[in-house]
Coordinates of C-alpha atoms and ligand atoms in Angstrom, one line a residue:
M1 CA 4.9 -66.1 -26.0
Q2 CA 2.7 -64.6 -28.7
R3 CA -0.1 -64.1 -26.1
R4 CA 2.3 -62.4 -23.7
K5 CA 3.5 -60.1 -26.4
F6 CA -0.1 -59.3 -27.4
L7 CA -1.0 -58.5 -23.8
A8 CA 2.0 -56.3 -23.4
L9 CA 1.2 -54.5 -26.6
S10 CA -2.4 -54.0 -25.8
S11 CA -1.7 -52.6 -22.3
L12 CA 0.8 -50.2 -23.8
S13 CA -1.7 -48.9 -26.3
L14 CA -4.4 -48.8 -23.7
S15 CA -2.2 -46.6 -21.6
T16 CA -1.4 -44.5 -24.5
I17 CA -5.0 -44.1 -25.4
T18 CA -6.0 -43.4 -21.8
F19 CA -3.2 -40.9 -21.5
S20 CA -3.8 -39.0 -24.7
S21 CA -7.6 -39.0 -24.3
F22 CA -7.0 -37.7 -20.7
K23 CA -5.0 -35.0 -22.2
S24 CA -7.6 -34.1 -24.9
I25 CA -10.4 -34.0 -22.4
A26 CA -8.7 -31.9 -19.9
P27 CA -10.8 -28.6 -19.7
I28 CA -9.1 -25.7 -21.3
R29 CA -8.8 -22.7 -19.1
K30 CA -8.2 -19.6 -21.2
P31 CA -7.4 -16.8 -21.1
I32 CA -5.0 -17.2 -18.2
V33 CA -2.1 -15.2 -16.9
I34 CA 0.4 -16.1 -14.1
S35 CA 3.4 -14.1 -12.8
T36 CA 6.1 -14.3 -10.1
W37 CA 6.0 -12.9 -6.7
D38 CA 3.4 -10.5 -4.9
A39 CA 3.9 -7.9 -7.5
G40 CA 2.3 -10.3 -9.9
I41 CA -1.1 -9.3 -8.5
E42 CA -0.9 -5.8 -9.9
A43 CA 0.8 -6.8 -13.1
N44 CA -1.9 -9.5 -13.7
K45 CA -4.6 -7.0 -13.4
A46 CA -3.2 -5.0 -16.3
A47 CA -2.6 -8.1 -18.3
W48 CA -6.1 -9.4 -17.6
Q49 CA -7.7 -6.2 -18.9
I50 CA -6.2 -7.0 -22.3
L51 CA -6.9 -10.7 -22.2
R52 CA -10.6 -10.3 -21.2
N53 CA -11.1 -7.9 -24.0
G54 CA -9.8 -10.3 -26.6
G55 CA -6.3 -8.9 -26.8
T56 CA -3.2 -11.0 -27.4
A57 CA -1.1 -12.8 -24.9
L58 CA 1.9 -10.8 -26.2
D59 CA 0.3 -7.4 -25.5
A60 CA -0.9 -8.7 -22.0
V61 CA 2.6 -9.9 -21.0
E62 CA 4.3 -6.7 -22.1
Q63 CA 1.8 -4.3 -20.5
G64 CA 1.5 -6.4 -17.4
V65 CA 5.1 -6.3 -16.5
M66 CA 5.3 -2.6 -17.4
V67 CA 3.2 -1.9 -14.3
T68 CA 5.9 -3.4 -12.2
E69 CA 8.7 -1.7 -14.1
S70 CA 6.9 1.6 -13.2
S71 CA 6.0 0.8 -9.6
Q72 CA 7.5 2.7 -6.7
N73 CA 6.8 -0.2 -4.4
C74 CA 8.9 -2.7 -6.2
C75 CA 12.6 -3.0 -7.1
V76 CA 12.0 -4.0 -10.7
G77 CA 13.2 -1.3 -13.1
L78 CA 15.0 2.0 -12.5
G79 CA 14.0 2.3 -8.8
A80 CA 16.0 -0.9 -8.1
N81 CA 19.2 -1.5 -6.3
P82 CA 22.3 -0.7 -8.3
D83 CA 25.3 -2.8 -9.2
R84 CA 28.3 -2.6 -6.9
D85 CA 29.6 0.5 -8.8
G86 CA 26.3 2.3 -8.2
F87 CA 24.6 1.8 -11.6
V88 CA 21.2 0.3 -12.1
T89 CA 21.4 -2.1 -15.1
L90 CA 18.3 -3.9 -16.4
D91 CA 17.7 -7.2 -18.2
A92 CA 14.5 -8.2 -20.0
S93 CA 13.0 -10.6 -22.5
I94 CA 9.8 -11.4 -24.3
M95 CA 8.7 -14.3 -26.5
D96 CA 5.5 -14.9 -28.5
H97 CA 3.7 -18.0 -29.9
Q98 CA 5.8 -18.4 -33.0
F99 CA 9.2 -18.6 -31.5
N100 CA 9.8 -14.9 -32.0
C101 CA 11.8 -13.5 -29.1
G102 CA 13.7 -10.3 -28.2
S103 CA 15.8 -9.3 -25.2
V104 CA 18.0 -6.6 -23.8
A105 CA 20.7 -6.9 -21.1
F106 CA 22.9 -4.5 -19.2
L107 CA 20.6 -1.7 -20.3
E108 CA 20.8 1.6 -18.4
R109 CA 18.5 4.6 -18.0
I110 CA 15.5 3.2 -19.8
K111 CA 12.3 2.9 -17.9
H112 CA 10.7 0.0 -19.8
P113 CA 13.3 -2.6 -20.9
I114 CA 10.5 -5.0 -21.7
S115 CA 9.2 -2.7 -24.5
V116 CA 12.7 -2.3 -25.9
A117 CA 13.0 -6.1 -25.8
R118 CA 9.8 -6.3 -27.9
R119 CA 11.1 -3.8 -30.4
V120 CA 14.3 -5.8 -30.7
M121 CA 12.0 -8.9 -31.5
E122 CA 9.9 -6.9 -33.9
K123 CA 12.2 -4.5 -35.6
T124 CA 15.6 -6.0 -35.8
P125 CA 17.0 -9.3 -37.2
H126 CA 18.5 -10.0 -33.8
V127 CA 17.3 -11.6 -30.6
M128 CA 19.5 -9.8 -28.1
L129 CA 21.1 -6.4 -27.7
V130 CA 23.1 -5.4 -24.8
G131 CA 24.6 -2.3 -23.0
E132 CA 25.4 0.7 -25.0
G133 CA 24.1 -0.8 -28.2
A134 CA 20.8 -1.6 -26.6
Q135 CA 20.5 1.9 -25.2
Q136 CA 21.4 3.4 -28.5
F137 CA 18.7 1.3 -30.2
A138 CA 16.1 2.3 -27.5
V139 CA 16.8 6.0 -28.0
A140 CA 16.6 5.6 -31.8
E141 CA 13.2 4.0 -31.2
G142 CA 12.0 7.0 -29.2
F143 CA 12.5 5.8 -25.7
K144 CA 13.4 8.5 -23.2
L145 CA 16.9 8.4 -21.7
E146 CA 16.1 8.9 -18.0
E147 CA 18.3 10.7 -15.6
K148 CA 21.2 8.6 -14.1
K149 CA 20.0 8.8 -10.5
L150 CA 19.2 6.1 -7.9
S151 CA 15.9 6.2 -6.1
S152 CA 16.1 7.3 -2.5
E153 CA 15.5 3.8 -1.2
A154 CA 18.2 2.4 -3.5
E155 CA 20.6 5.2 -2.5
K156 CA 20.1 4.3 1.2
S157 CA 20.4 0.7 0.5
Y158 CA 23.6 1.2 -1.6
Q159 CA 25.3 3.4 1.0
N160 CA 24.6 0.7 3.5
W161 CA 25.9 -1.9 1.4
L162 CA 29.1 0.0 0.7
K163 CA 30.0 -0.3 4.4
K164 CA 30.9 -3.9 3.8
S165 CA 30.8 -4.1 0.1
E166 CA 30.0 -7.8 0.4
Y167 CA 28.1 -9.6 -2.4
K168 CA 26.0 -12.2 -0.6
P169 CA 22.6 -13.3 -2.2
I170 CA 19.9 -13.7 0.3
I171 CA 17.0 -15.9 -0.3
N172 CA 13.3 -14.9 -0.4
I173 CA 14.2 -11.3 0.4
E174 CA 10.9 -10.0 -1.2
R175 CA 8.7 -11.5 1.5
T176 CA 10.1 -10.7 4.9
K177 CA 7.0 -8.9 6.2
G178 CA 4.1 -11.3 5.8
E179 CA 1.4 -11.4 3.1
N180 CA 1.7 -9.1 0.2
A181 CA 4.7 -7.3 1.6
F182 CA 8.0 -6.4 -0.1
A183 CA 10.8 -5.9 2.2
P184 CA 11.0 -2.2 3.2
N185 CA 12.7 -3.3 6.5
K186 CA 15.5 -4.7 4.5
L187 CA 16.1 -1.4 2.6
E188 CA 17.9 -0.3 5.7
T189 CA 20.4 -3.2 5.6
G190 CA 20.9 -3.2 1.9
E191 CA 19.8 -6.7 1.6
W192 CA 17.0 -6.3 -0.9
N193 CA 18.3 -8.3 -3.7
H194 CA 15.7 -10.1 -5.9
D195 CA 14.1 -7.7 -8.3
T196 CA 12.2 -9.6 -11.0
I197 CA 8.9 -10.3 -12.5
G198 CA 8.3 -13.1 -15.0
M199 CA 4.9 -13.4 -16.6
I200 CA 3.3 -16.0 -18.9
A201 CA -0.2 -16.0 -20.4
M202 CA -2.5 -17.7 -22.8
D203 CA -5.0 -15.7 -24.7
G204 CA -8.6 -16.4 -25.9
N205 CA -7.2 -17.8 -29.1
G206 CA -5.1 -20.3 -27.2
N207 CA -1.8 -18.5 -28.0
L208 CA 1.0 -18.3 -25.4
S209 CA 3.5 -15.6 -24.7
G210 CA 5.9 -14.7 -21.9
S211 CA 7.9 -11.8 -20.5
C212 CA 10.6 -11.4 -17.9
T213 CA 12.1 -8.1 -16.6
T214 CA 14.6 -7.5 -13.8
S215 CA 17.3 -5.2 -12.3
G216 CA 19.0 -8.5 -11.5
A217 CA 20.9 -9.3 -8.4
G218 CA 21.5 -6.3 -6.2
F219 CA 25.1 -5.1 -5.9
K220 CA 26.2 -7.5 -8.6
M221 CA 29.5 -7.0 -10.5
R222 CA 29.3 -4.4 -13.2
G223 CA 28.4 -6.1 -16.4
R224 CA 26.8 -9.1 -14.8
V225 CA 23.7 -10.5 -16.7
G226 CA 21.3 -12.9 -15.2
D227 CA 18.9 -15.5 -16.7
S228 CA 16.0 -13.2 -17.3
P229 CA 17.1 -11.9 -20.8
I230 CA 18.3 -15.4 -21.8
I231 CA 15.8 -17.2 -23.8
G232 CA 15.6 -20.8 -22.5
A233 CA 16.9 -19.8 -19.1
G234 CA 14.6 -17.1 -17.6
L235 CA 11.9 -17.4 -20.2
F236 CA 10.7 -20.0 -22.8
V237 CA 7.5 -20.4 -24.8
D238 CA 6.6 -23.3 -27.2
N239 CA 3.0 -22.7 -28.4
E240 CA 2.4 -26.4 -28.9
I241 CA 3.3 -27.2 -25.3
G242 CA 3.4 -24.4 -22.8
A243 CA 5.4 -21.6 -21.3
A244 CA 7.7 -21.1 -18.3
T245 CA 9.6 -18.3 -16.6
A246 CA 12.0 -18.3 -13.7
T247 CA 13.1 -16.2 -10.8
G248 CA 15.9 -16.3 -8.2
Q249 CA 19.5 -16.8 -8.6
G250 CA 20.0 -16.5 -12.3
E251 CA 23.3 -18.2 -12.6
D252 CA 21.8 -21.4 -11.4
V253 CA 18.9 -21.2 -13.8
I254 CA 21.3 -20.5 -16.8
R255 CA 23.3 -23.6 -15.9
I256 CA 20.4 -26.0 -16.4
C257 CA 18.6 -23.9 -19.2
G258 CA 15.8 -23.9 -16.7
T259 CA 12.7 -22.7 -18.6
H260 CA 13.5 -24.7 -21.7
L261 CA 13.9 -27.7 -19.5
V262 CA 10.5 -27.1 -17.9
V263 CA 8.8 -26.8 -21.2
E264 CA 10.4 -30.0 -22.5
L265 CA 9.3 -31.8 -19.3
M266 CA 5.7 -30.7 -20.1
R267 CA 6.2 -32.0 -23.6
N268 CA 6.9 -35.4 -22.0
G269 CA 3.5 -35.2 -20.3
L270 CA 4.2 -33.7 -17.0
H271 CA 1.8 -31.3 -15.3
P272 CA 3.3 -27.8 -15.1
E273 CA 3.9 -28.1 -11.4
E274 CA 5.7 -31.4 -11.8
A275 CA 7.8 -30.0 -14.5
C276 CA 8.8 -27.1 -12.3
K277 CA 9.7 -29.4 -9.5
K278 CA 11.9 -31.6 -11.7
A279 CA 13.8 -28.5 -12.9
V280 CA 14.3 -27.5 -9.3
E281 CA 15.5 -31.0 -8.5
R282 CA 18.0 -30.6 -11.5
I283 CA 19.5 -27.5 -9.8
I284 CA 19.9 -29.4 -6.5
K285 CA 21.6 -32.2 -8.5
A286 CA 23.9 -29.8 -10.3
K287 CA 24.8 -27.9 -7.2
G288 CA 24.5 -30.2 -4.2
I289 CA 22.1 -29.8 -1.4
E290 CA 24.3 -27.6 0.9
K291 CA 25.0 -25.0 -1.7
S292 CA 21.4 -25.1 -2.8
K293 CA 20.3 -24.2 0.6
Q294 CA 22.0 -20.9 0.2
I295 CA 20.0 -19.7 -2.8
Q296 CA 16.4 -19.4 -4.1
V297 CA 15.1 -20.4 -7.5
G298 CA 11.5 -20.6 -8.5
F299 CA 9.8 -21.6 -11.7
I300 CA 6.2 -21.1 -12.9
A301 CA 4.7 -22.7 -16.0
I302 CA 1.4 -23.1 -17.8
N303 CA 0.4 -25.7 -20.4
K304 CA -2.0 -25.5 -23.4
Q305 CA -4.9 -26.7 -21.2
G306 CA -4.4 -23.6 -19.1
E307 CA -3.2 -25.8 -16.2
Y308 CA -0.5 -24.0 -14.2
G309 CA 2.0 -24.6 -11.4
G310 CA 5.1 -23.3 -9.6
Y311 CA 7.9 -24.9 -7.6
C312 CA 11.0 -23.5 -5.8
L313 CA 14.0 -24.5 -3.8
Q314 CA 13.1 -22.8 -0.5
K315 CA 10.0 -21.8 1.3
G316 CA 8.9 -18.3 0.6
F317 CA 8.4 -18.1 -3.2
N318 CA 4.9 -17.2 -4.4
F319 CA 3.1 -16.3 -7.7
A320 CA 0.0 -14.6 -8.8
V321 CA -2.7 -16.4 -10.9
C322 CA -5.5 -14.7 -12.8
Y323 CA -8.2 -16.3 -15.0
A324 CA -11.4 -14.4 -14.4
D325 CA -12.5 -10.9 -13.3
D326 CA -12.8 -12.1 -9.7
K327 CA -9.9 -14.6 -9.8
N328 CA -6.5 -13.0 -9.2
F329 CA -4.8 -14.6 -6.2
L330 CA -1.4 -15.5 -4.8
E331 CA -0.4 -19.1 -4.5
D332 CA 2.6 -20.3 -2.5
G333 CA 5.1 -22.3 -4.5
K334 CA 5.7 -25.7 -3.1
Y335 CA 9.4 -26.2 -2.2
I336 CA 11.9 -28.9 -1.9
L337 CA 14.5 -27.9 0.8
Ligands
LIG401 C1 18.6 -12.6 -12.0 N1 16.8 -14.1 -11.8 O1 19.1 -11.5 -12.5 C2 17.2 -12.7 -11.6 C3 17.0 -12.2 -10.3 C4 15.6 -12.5 -9.7 O2 14.1 -12.2 -8.0 O3 14.8 -13.3 -10.2 N2 15.2 -11.9 -8.5 O4 19.4 -13.5 -11.6

């Protein structure tokens, strides 16, 4: 009996030792930045310039996604599809390595919601500002109030959508035209409905930060807010463990506190890819397989070793990974359904 107990104990401690020493000898890859979808390549380039020059992960994730918010090729930001009443409303969040975080939701006519989110984090006692109040704050902080006008593509797409006025999320809409393509063909049909970039990074000091910015689901109900500005849903960072961000149908990410779950799974020792996979499985468990087939959700994550991974529900999600001047590439997310 005694001997059996001893053997059980020693194998337990052996596996603990092996596991923790494995963790501690895993090579640390830093700096590193990863971000969702094809647009992540351009965003990573901007973030990488900051990281390679010794800048902070926080600056990198803000300035990285600002590229996407400004891009004409992408539906993140003011060029995006409007809600069903014809207004573009934006959500964004940012989080640093000390649990500081800021977010804005239902924000109109401001070009860089991510920077407003950062000001909320740095200059207010709050975490989240929404709607008119968020806009007032932005203007008081010197952000320009842009004209209330849809981009020509969004206008076309909205007019088309109005013919049926039917809200129907369509999975993987960003990538209907092969490698590196958004979906200009879908502009004609009003079906371009995923409009997000999430970015997470570790800087040379080993500090993690993340950002997430979106126009949300195209033709959504007025006032609808997705997962992207909700800390623990669309974005979460715990500097001891790792960081995660999400894309896809926000309602289903919120339901399971998706990115918080991913980080907690990494805390339990899972590799980022495995953690993302488990979170996707949780969505399927919550929703059932048939309903899960109708939507897309993707998670990406990095840990303190600079290991990274992504996982999604359906084929078609990808993310951009950058950790050297000549290493900025797209990876397809593995999928379950
Ligand atoms: C939302 N998660 O508002 C966002 C949408 C998205 O690619 O990620 N689109 O629900």
